[in-house]
PDB file of C-alpha atoms in Angstrom:
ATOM      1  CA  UNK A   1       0.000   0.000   0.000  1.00  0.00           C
ATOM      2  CA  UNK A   2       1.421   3.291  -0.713  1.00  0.00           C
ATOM      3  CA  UNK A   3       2.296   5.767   1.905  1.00  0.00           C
ATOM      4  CA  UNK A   4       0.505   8.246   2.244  1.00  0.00           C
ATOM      5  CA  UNK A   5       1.283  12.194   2.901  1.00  0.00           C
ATOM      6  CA  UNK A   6      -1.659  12.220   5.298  1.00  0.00           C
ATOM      7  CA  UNK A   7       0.204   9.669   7.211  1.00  0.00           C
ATOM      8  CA  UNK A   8       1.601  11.433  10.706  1.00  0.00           C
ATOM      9  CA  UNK A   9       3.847   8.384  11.983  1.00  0.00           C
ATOM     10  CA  UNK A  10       6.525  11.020  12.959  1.00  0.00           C
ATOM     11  CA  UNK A  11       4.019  12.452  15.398  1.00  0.00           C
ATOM     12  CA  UNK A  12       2.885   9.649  17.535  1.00  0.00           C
ATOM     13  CA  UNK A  13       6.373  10.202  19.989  1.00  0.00           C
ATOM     14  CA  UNK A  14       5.393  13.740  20.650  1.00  0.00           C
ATOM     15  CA  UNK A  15       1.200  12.929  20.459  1.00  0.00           C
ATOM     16  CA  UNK A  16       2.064  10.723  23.376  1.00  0.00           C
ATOM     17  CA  UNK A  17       3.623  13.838  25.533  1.00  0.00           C
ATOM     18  CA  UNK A  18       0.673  15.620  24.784  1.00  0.00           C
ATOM     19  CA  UNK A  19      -1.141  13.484  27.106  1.00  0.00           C
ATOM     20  CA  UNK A  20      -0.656  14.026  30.053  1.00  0.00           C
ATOM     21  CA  UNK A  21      -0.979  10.401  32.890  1.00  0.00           C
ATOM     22  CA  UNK A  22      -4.101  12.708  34.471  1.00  0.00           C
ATOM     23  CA  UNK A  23      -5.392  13.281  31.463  1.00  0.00           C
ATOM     24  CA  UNK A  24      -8.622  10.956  31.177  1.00  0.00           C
ATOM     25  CA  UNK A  25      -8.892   6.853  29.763  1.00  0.00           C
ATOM     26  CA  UNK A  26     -10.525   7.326  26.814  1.00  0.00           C
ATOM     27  CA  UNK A  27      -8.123   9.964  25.770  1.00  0.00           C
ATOM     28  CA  UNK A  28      -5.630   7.726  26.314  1.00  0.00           C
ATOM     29  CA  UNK A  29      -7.198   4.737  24.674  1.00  0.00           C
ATOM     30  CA  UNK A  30      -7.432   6.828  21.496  1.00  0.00           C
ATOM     31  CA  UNK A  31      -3.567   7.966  21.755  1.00  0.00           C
ATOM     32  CA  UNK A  32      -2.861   4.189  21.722  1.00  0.00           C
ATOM     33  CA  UNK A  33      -4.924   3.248  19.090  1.00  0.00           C
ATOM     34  CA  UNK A  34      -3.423   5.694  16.908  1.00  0.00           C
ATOM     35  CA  UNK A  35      -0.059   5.244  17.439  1.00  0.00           C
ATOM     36  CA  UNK A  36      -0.863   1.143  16.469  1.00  0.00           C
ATOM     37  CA  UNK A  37      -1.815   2.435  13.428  1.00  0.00           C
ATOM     38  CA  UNK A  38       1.130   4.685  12.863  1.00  0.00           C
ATOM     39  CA  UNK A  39       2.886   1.722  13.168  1.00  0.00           C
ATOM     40  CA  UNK A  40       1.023  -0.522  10.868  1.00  0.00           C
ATOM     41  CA  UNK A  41       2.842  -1.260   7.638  1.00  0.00           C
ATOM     42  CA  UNK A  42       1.243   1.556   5.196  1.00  0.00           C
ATOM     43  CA  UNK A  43       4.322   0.189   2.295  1.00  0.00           C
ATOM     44  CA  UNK A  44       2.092  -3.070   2.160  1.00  0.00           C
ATOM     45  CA  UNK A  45      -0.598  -3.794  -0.907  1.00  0.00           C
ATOM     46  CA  UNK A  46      -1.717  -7.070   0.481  1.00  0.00           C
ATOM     47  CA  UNK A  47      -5.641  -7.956   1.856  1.00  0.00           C
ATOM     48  CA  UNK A  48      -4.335  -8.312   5.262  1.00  0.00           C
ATOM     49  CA  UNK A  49      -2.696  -5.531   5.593  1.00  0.00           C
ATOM     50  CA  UNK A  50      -5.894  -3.418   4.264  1.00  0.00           C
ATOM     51  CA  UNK A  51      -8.057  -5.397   6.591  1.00  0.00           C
ATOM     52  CA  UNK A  52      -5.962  -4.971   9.773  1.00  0.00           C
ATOM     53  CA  UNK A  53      -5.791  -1.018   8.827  1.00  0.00           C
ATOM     54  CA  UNK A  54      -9.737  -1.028   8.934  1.00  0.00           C
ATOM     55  CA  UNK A  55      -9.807  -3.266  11.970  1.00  0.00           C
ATOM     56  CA  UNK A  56      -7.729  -0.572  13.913  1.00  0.00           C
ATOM     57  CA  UNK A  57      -9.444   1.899  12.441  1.00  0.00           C
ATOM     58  CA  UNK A  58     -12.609   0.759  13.818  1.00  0.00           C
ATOM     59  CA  UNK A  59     -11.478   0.415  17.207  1.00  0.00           C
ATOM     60  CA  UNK A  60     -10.107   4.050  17.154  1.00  0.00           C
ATOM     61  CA  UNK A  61     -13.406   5.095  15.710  1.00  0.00           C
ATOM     62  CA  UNK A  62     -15.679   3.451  18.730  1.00  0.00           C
ATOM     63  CA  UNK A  63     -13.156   5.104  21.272  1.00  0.00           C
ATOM     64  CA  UNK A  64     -13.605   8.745  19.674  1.00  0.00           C
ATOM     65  CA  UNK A  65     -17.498   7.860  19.705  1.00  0.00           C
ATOM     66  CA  UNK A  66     -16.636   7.355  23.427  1.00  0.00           C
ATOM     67  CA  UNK A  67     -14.828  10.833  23.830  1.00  0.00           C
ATOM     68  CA  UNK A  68     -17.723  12.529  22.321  1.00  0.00           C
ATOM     69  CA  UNK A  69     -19.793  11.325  25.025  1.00  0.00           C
ATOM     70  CA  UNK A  70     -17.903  12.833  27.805  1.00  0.00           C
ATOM     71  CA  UNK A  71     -18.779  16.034  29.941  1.00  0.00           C
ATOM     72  CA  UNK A  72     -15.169  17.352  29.743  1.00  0.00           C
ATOM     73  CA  UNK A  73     -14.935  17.026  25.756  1.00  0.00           C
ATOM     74  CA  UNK A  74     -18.788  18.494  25.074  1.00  0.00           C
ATOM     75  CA  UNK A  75     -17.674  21.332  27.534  1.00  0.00           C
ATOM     76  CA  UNK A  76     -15.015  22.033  25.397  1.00  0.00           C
ATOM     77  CA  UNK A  77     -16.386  21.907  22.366  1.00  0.00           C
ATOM     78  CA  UNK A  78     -19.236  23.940  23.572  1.00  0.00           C
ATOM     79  CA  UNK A  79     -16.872  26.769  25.239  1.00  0.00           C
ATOM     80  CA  UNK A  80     -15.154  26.612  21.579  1.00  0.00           C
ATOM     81  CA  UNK A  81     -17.726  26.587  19.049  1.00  0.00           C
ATOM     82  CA  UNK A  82     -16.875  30.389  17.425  1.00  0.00           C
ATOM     83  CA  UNK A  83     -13.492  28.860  16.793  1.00  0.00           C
ATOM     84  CA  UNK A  84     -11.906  27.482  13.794  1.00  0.00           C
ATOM     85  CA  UNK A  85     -10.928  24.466  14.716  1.00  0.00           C
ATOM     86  CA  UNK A  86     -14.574  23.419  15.383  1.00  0.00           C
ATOM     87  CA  UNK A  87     -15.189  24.592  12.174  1.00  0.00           C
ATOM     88  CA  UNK A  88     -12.395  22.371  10.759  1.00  0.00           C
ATOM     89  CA  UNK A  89     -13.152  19.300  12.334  1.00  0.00           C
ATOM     90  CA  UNK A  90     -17.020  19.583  11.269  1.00  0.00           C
ATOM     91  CA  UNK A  91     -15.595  19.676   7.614  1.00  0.00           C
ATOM     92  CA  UNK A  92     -13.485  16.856   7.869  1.00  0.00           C
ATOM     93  CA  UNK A  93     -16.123  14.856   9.191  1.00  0.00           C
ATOM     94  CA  UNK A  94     -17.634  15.390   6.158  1.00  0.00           C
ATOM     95  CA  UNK A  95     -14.774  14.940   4.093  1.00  0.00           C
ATOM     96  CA  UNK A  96     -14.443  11.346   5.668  1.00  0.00           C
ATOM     97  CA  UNK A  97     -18.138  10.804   5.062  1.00  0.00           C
ATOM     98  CA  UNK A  98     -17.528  11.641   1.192  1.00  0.00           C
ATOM     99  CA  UNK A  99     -14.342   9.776   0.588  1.00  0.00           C
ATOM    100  CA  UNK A 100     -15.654   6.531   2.667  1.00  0.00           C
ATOM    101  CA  UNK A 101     -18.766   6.972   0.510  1.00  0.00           C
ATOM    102  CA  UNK A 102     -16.669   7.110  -2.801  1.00  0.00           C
ATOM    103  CA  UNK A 103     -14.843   3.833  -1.806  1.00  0.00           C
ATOM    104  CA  UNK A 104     -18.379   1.974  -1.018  1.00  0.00           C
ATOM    105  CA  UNK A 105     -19.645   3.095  -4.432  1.00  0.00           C
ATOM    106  CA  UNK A 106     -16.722   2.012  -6.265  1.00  0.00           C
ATOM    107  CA  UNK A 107     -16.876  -1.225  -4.312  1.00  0.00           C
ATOM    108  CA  UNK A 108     -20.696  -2.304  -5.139  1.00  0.00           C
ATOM    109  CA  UNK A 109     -20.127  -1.409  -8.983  1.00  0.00           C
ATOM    110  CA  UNK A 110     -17.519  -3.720  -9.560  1.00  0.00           C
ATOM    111  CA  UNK A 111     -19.394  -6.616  -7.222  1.00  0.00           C
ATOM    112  CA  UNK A 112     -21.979  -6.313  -9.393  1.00  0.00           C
ATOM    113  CA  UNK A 113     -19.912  -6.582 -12.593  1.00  0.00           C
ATOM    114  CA  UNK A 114     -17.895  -9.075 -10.814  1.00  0.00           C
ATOM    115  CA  UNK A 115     -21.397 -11.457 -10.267  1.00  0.00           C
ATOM    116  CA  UNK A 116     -22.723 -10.681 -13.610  1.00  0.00           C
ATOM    117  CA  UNK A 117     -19.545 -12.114 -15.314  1.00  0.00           C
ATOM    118  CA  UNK A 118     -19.463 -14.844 -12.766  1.00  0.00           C
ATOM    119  CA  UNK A 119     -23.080 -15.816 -13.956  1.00  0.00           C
ATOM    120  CA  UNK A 120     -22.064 -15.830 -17.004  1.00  0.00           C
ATOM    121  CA  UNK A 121     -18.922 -17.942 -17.139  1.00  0.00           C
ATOM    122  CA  UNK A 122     -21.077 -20.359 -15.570  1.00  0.00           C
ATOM    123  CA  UNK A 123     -23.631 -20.444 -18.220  1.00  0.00           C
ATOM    124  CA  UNK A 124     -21.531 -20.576 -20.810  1.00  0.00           C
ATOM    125  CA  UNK A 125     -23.857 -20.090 -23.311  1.00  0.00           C
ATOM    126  CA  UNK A 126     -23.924 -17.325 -24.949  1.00  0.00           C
ATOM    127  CA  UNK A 127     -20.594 -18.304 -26.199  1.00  0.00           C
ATOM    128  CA  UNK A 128     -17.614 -15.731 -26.731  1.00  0.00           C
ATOM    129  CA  UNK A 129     -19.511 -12.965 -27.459  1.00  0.00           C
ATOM    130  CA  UNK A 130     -21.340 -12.411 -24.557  1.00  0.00           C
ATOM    131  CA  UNK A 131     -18.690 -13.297 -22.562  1.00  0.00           C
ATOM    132  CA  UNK A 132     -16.447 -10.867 -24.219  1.00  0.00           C
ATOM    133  CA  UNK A 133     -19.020  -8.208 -24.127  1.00  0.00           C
ATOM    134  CA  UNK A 134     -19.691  -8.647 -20.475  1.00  0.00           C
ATOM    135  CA  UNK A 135     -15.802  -8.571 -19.772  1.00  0.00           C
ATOM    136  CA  UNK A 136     -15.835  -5.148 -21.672  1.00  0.00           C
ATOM    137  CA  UNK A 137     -18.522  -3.976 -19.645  1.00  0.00           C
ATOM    138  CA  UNK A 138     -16.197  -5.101 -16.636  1.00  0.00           C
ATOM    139  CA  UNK A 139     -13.471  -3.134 -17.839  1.00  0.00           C
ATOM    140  CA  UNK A 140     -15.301  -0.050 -18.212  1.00  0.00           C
ATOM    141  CA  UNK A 141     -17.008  -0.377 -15.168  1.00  0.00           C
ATOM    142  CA  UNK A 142     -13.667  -0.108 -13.817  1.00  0.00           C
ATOM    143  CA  UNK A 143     -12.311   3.050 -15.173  1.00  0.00           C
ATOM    144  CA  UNK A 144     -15.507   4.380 -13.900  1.00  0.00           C
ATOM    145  CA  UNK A 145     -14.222   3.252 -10.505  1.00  0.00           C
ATOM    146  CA  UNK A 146     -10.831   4.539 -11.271  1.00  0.00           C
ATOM    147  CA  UNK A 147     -11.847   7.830 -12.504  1.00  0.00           C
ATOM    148  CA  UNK A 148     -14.385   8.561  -9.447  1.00  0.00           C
ATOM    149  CA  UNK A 149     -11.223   7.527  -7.255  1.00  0.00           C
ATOM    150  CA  UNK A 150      -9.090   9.827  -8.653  1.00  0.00           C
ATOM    151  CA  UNK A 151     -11.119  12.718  -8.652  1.00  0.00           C
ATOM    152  CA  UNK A 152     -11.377  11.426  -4.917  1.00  0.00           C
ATOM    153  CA  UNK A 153      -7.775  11.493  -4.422  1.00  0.00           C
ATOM    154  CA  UNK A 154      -7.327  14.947  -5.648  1.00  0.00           C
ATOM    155  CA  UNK A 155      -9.691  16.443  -3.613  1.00  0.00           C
ATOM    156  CA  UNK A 156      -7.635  15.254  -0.837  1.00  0.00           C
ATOM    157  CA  UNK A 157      -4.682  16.821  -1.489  1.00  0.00           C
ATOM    158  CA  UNK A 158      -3.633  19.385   0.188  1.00  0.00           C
ATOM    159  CA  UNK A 159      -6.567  18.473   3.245  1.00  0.00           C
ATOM    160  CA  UNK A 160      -3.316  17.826   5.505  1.00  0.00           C
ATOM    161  CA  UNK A 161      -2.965  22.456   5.747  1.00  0.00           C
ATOM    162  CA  UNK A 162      -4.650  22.889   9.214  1.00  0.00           C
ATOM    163  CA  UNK A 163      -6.041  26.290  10.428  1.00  0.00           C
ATOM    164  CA  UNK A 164      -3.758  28.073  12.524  1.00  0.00           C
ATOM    165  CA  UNK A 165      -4.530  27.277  16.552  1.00  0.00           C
ATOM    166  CA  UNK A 166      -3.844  29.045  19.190  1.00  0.00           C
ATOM    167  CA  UNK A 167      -2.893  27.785  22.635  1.00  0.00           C
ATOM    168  CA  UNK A 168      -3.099  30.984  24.150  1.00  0.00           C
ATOM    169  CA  UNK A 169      -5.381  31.129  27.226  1.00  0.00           C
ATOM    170  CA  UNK A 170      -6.153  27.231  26.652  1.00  0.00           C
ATOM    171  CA  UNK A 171      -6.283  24.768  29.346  1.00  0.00           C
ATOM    172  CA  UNK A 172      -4.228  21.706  28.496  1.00  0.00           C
ATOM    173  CA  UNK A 173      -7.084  19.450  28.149  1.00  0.00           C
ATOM    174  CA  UNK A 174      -9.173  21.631  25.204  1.00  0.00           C
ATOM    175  CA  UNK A 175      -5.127  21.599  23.460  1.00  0.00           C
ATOM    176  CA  UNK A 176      -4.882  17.760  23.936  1.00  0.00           C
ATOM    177  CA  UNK A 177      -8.291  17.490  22.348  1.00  0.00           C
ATOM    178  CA  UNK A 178      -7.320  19.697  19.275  1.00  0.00           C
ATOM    179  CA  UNK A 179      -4.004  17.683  18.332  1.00  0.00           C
ATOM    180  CA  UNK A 180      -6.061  14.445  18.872  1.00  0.00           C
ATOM    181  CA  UNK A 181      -9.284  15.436  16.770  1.00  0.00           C
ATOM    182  CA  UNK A 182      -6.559  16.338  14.311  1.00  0.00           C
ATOM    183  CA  UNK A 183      -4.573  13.227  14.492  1.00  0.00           C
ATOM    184  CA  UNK A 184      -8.131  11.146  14.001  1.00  0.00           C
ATOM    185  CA  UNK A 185      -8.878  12.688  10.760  1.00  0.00           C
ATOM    186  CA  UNK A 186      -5.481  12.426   9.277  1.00  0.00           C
ATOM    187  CA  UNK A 187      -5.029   9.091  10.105  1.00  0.00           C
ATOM    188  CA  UNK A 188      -8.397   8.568   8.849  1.00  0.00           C
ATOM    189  CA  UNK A 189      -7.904  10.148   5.369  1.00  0.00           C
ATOM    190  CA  UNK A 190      -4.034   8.319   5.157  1.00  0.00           C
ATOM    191  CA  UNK A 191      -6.249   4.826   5.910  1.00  0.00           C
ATOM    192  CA  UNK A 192      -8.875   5.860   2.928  1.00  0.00           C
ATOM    193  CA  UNK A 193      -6.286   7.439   0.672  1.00  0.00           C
ATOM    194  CA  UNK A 194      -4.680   3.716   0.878  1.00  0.00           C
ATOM    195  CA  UNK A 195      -7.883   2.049   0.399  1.00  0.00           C
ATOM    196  CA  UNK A 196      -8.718   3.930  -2.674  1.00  0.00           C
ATOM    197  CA  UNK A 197      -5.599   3.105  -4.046  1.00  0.00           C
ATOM    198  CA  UNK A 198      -6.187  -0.981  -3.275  1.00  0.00           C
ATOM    199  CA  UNK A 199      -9.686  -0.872  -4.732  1.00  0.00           C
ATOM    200  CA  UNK A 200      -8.384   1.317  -8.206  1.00  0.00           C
ATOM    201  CA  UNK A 201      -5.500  -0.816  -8.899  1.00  0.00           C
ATOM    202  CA  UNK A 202      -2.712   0.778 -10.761  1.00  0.00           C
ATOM    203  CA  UNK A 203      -4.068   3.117 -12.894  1.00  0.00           C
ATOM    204  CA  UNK A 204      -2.947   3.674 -16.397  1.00  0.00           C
ATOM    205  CA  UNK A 205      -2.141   6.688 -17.732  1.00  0.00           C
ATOM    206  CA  UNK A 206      -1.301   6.661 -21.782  1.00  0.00           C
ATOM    207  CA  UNK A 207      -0.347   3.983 -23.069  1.00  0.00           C
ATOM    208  CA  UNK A 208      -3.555   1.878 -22.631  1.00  0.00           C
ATOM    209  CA  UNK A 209      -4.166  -0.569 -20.576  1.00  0.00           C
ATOM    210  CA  UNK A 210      -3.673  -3.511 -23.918  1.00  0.00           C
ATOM    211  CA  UNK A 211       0.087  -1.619 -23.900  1.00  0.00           C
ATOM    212  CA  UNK A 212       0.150  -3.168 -20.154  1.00  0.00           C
ATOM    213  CA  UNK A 213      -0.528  -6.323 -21.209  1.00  0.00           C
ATOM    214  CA  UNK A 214       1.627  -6.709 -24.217  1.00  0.00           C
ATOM    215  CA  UNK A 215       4.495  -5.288 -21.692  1.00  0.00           C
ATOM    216  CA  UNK A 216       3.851  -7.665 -18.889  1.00  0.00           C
ATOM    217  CA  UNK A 217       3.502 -10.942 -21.140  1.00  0.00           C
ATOM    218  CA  UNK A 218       7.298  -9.839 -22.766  1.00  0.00           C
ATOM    219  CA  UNK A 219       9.080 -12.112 -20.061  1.00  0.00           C
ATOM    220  CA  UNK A 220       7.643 -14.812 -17.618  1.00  0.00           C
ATOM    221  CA  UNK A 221       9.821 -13.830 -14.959  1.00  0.00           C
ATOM    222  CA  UNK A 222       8.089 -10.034 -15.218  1.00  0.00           C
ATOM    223  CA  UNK A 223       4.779 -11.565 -15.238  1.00  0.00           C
ATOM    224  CA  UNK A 224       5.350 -13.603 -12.372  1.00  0.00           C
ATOM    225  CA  UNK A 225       6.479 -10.675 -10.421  1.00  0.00           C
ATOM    226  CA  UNK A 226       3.466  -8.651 -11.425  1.00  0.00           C
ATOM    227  CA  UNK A 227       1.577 -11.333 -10.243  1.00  0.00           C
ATOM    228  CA  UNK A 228       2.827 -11.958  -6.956  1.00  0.00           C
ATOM    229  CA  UNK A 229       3.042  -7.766  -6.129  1.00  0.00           C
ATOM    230  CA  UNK A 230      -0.788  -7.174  -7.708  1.00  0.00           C
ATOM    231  CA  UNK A 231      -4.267  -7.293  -5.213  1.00  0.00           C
ATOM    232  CA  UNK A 232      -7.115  -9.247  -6.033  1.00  0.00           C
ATOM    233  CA  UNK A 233      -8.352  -6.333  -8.208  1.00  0.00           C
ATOM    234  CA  UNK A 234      -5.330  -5.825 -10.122  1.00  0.00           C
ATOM    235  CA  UNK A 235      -4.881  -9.395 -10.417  1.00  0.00           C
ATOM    236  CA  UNK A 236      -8.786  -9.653 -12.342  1.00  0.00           C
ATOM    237  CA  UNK A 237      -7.939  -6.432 -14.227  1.00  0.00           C
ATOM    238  CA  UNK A 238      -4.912  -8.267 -15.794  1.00  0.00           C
ATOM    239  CA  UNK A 239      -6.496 -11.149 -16.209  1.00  0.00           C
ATOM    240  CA  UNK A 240      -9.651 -10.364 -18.240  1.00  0.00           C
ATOM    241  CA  UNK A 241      -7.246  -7.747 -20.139  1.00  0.00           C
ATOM    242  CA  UNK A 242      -5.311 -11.113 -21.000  1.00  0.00           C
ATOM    243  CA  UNK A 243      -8.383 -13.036 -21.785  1.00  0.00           C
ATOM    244  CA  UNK A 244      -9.299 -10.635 -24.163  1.00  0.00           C
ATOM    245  CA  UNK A 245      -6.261 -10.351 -26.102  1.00  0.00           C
ATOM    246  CA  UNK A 246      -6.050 -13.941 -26.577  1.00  0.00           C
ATOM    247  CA  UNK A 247      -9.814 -14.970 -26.635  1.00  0.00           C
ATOM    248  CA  UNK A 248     -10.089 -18.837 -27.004  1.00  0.00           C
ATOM    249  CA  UNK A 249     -12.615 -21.258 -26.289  1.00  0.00           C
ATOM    250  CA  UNK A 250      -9.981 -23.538 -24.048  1.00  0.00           C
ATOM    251  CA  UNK A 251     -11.304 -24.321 -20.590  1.00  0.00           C
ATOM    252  CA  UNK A 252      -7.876 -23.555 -19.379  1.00  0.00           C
ATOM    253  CA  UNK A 253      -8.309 -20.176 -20.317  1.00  0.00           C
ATOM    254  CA  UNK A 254     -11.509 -19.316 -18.649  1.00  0.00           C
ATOM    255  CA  UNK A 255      -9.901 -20.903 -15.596  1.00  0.00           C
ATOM    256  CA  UNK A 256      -7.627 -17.950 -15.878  1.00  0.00           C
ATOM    257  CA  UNK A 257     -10.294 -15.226 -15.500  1.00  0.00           C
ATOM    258  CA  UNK A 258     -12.429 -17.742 -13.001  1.00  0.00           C
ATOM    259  CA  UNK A 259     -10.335 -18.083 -10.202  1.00  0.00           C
ATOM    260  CA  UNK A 260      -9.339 -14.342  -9.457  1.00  0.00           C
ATOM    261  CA  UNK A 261     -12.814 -13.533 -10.433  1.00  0.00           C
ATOM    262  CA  UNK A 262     -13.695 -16.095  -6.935  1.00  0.00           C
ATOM    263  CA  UNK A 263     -11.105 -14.862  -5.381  1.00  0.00           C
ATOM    264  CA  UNK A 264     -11.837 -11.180  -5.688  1.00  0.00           C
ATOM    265  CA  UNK A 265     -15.695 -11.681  -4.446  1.00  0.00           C
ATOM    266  CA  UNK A 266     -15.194 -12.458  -1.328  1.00  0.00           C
ATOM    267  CA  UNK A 267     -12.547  -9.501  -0.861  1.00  0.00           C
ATOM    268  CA  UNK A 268     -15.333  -7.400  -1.718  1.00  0.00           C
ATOM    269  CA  UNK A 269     -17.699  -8.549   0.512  1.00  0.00           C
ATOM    270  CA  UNK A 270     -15.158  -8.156   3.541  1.00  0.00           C
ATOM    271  CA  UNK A 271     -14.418  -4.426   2.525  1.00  0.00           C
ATOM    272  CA  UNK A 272     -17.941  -3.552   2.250  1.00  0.00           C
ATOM    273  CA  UNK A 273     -19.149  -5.216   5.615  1.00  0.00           C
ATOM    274  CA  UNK A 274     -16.105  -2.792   7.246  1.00  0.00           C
ATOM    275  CA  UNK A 275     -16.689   0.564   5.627  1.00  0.00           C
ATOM    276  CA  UNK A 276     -20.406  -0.257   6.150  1.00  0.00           C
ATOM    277  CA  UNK A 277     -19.436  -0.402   9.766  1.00  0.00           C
ATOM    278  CA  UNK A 278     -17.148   2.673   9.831  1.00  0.00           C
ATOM    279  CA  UNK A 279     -19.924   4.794   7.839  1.00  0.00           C
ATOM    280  CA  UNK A 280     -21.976   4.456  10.502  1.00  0.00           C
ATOM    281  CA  UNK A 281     -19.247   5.130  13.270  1.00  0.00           C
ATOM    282  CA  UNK A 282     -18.432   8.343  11.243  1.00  0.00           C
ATOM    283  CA  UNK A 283     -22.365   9.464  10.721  1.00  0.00           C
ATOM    284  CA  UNK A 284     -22.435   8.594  15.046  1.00  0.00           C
ATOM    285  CA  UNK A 285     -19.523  11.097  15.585  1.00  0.00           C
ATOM    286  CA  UNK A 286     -20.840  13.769  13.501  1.00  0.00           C
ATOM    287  CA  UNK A 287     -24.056  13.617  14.855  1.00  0.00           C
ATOM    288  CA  UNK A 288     -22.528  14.274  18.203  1.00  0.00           C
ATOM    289  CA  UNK A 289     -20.836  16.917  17.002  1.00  0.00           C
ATOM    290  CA  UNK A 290     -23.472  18.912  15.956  1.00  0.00           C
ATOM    291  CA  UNK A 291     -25.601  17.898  18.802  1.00  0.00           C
ATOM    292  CA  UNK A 292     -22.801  19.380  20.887  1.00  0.00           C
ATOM    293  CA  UNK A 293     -22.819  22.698  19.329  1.00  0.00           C
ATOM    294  CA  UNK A 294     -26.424  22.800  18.777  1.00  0.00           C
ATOM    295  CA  UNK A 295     -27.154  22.707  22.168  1.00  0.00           C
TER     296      UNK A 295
END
């Protein structure tokens, strides 16, 4: 997975000296929790890494649902409502909202390309042509995906410039709660950014995607590399790119599609259940928020 310049791993030292041993559980709880995900392996492209990144991001998510609920945080808040901060976190609880909403999108349109293909391979009996045109409608289904994801990916840059805060006349607490708001929704973002990426694939810029794979059949040795590096996305982009620039009527060969096509399904279904779960936490925590300042 590729880092991302959302990611604040060079923080998490001095996040941890912002919190001071008084300073209440949950607060603490969260400073943990993000500092396991600082050190998570962001470099990594594979399932499990992606998985355990949405697994810790869940449990940081259900302990800032915590810190909404308490006295000391909705005080603050409350007290701090004219200022900017307040203003910044509100829009970067929406920003989460729209990018985990992008990802969910991008996953149900290629499940349901990805099932519709399945079905059918299985039949079989429309013969090449239907298969083929199905696979294009795959394929462009995808840069659908990709192109939504990229417009996603721009938006974010540049999200990391934070308002200028001032500690002046603050009481340590309100500070501590600033930096780890802050620290919540980069972390968040970095996690996203990442996912994005694992759901696109690599995206092609000029030359086209057949270019691709002309270039990666040149060598078996290349190929095999490609293979082993790819997700199960990239791995059933390849694959029905490959299909279709050799269409046969072998079995062999729709093996080749068919098992990363099984393979990827299941993926899918695990991502969804998990941003499904962290939409909610992150329509919970806005709700809180406004309840806060709207009373």
């Amino acid at each position: 997975m590729a880092t991302s310049s959302l990611n604040p791993k060079s923080h998490c030292h001095a996040r941890s000296n912002s919190f001071p041993s008084r300073q209440h559980p949950i607060f603490l709880q969260c400073n943990e929790h993000l500092c396991r995900l600082d050190d998570s392996d962001t470099t990594s492209s594979s399932s499990s890494s992606v998985s355990h990144e949405l697994s810790g991001l869940q449990d940081l998510l259900v302990c800032v649902e915590k810190l909404f609920q308490l006295p000391l945080t909705q005080q603050a808040i409350s007290q701090e409502s004219s200022e900017k901060w307040v203003d910044e976190v509100l829009d970067g609880s929406l920003r989460l909202l729209d990018v985990c909403t992008t990802a969910k999108d991008g996953l149900l349109l290629t499940k349901e390309c990805v099932q519709e293909l399945q079905s059918i391979i299985r039949r079989r009996r429309g013969g090449d042509m239907e298969l083929a045109t199905e696979i294009r409608k795959f394929l462009t289904s995808r840069k659908v995906v990709r192109k939504a994801i990229c417009k996603a990916l721009g938006n974010l840059k540049g999200v990391e410039k934070k308002c200028t805060f001032s500690t002046a006349n603050k009481d340590y607490q309100t500070v501590a709660l600033v930096s780890l708001l802050r620290e919540v929704q980069a972390v968040t973002l970095s996690i996203f950014e990442s996912l994005l990426s694992f759901i696109s694939g690599p995206i092609q810029s000029k030359p086209s995607s057949w270019s691709l794979v002309s270039k990666l059949m040149k060598t078996k040795r290349v190929a095999c590399r490609q293979e082993a590096d790819a997700n199960e996305f990239a791995k059933v982009d390849v694959a029905l790119q490959s299909f279709m620039s050799q269409m046969t009527d072998k079995s062999d060969n729709i093996k080749d599609i068919q098992n990363p096509l099984e393979k990827l399904e299941p993926r899918i279904q695990d991502l969804e259940e998990g941003l499904e779960s962290l939409f909610r936490r992150l329509i919970k925590i806005r709700v809180s928020l406004l309840n806060i300042l709207n009373n």
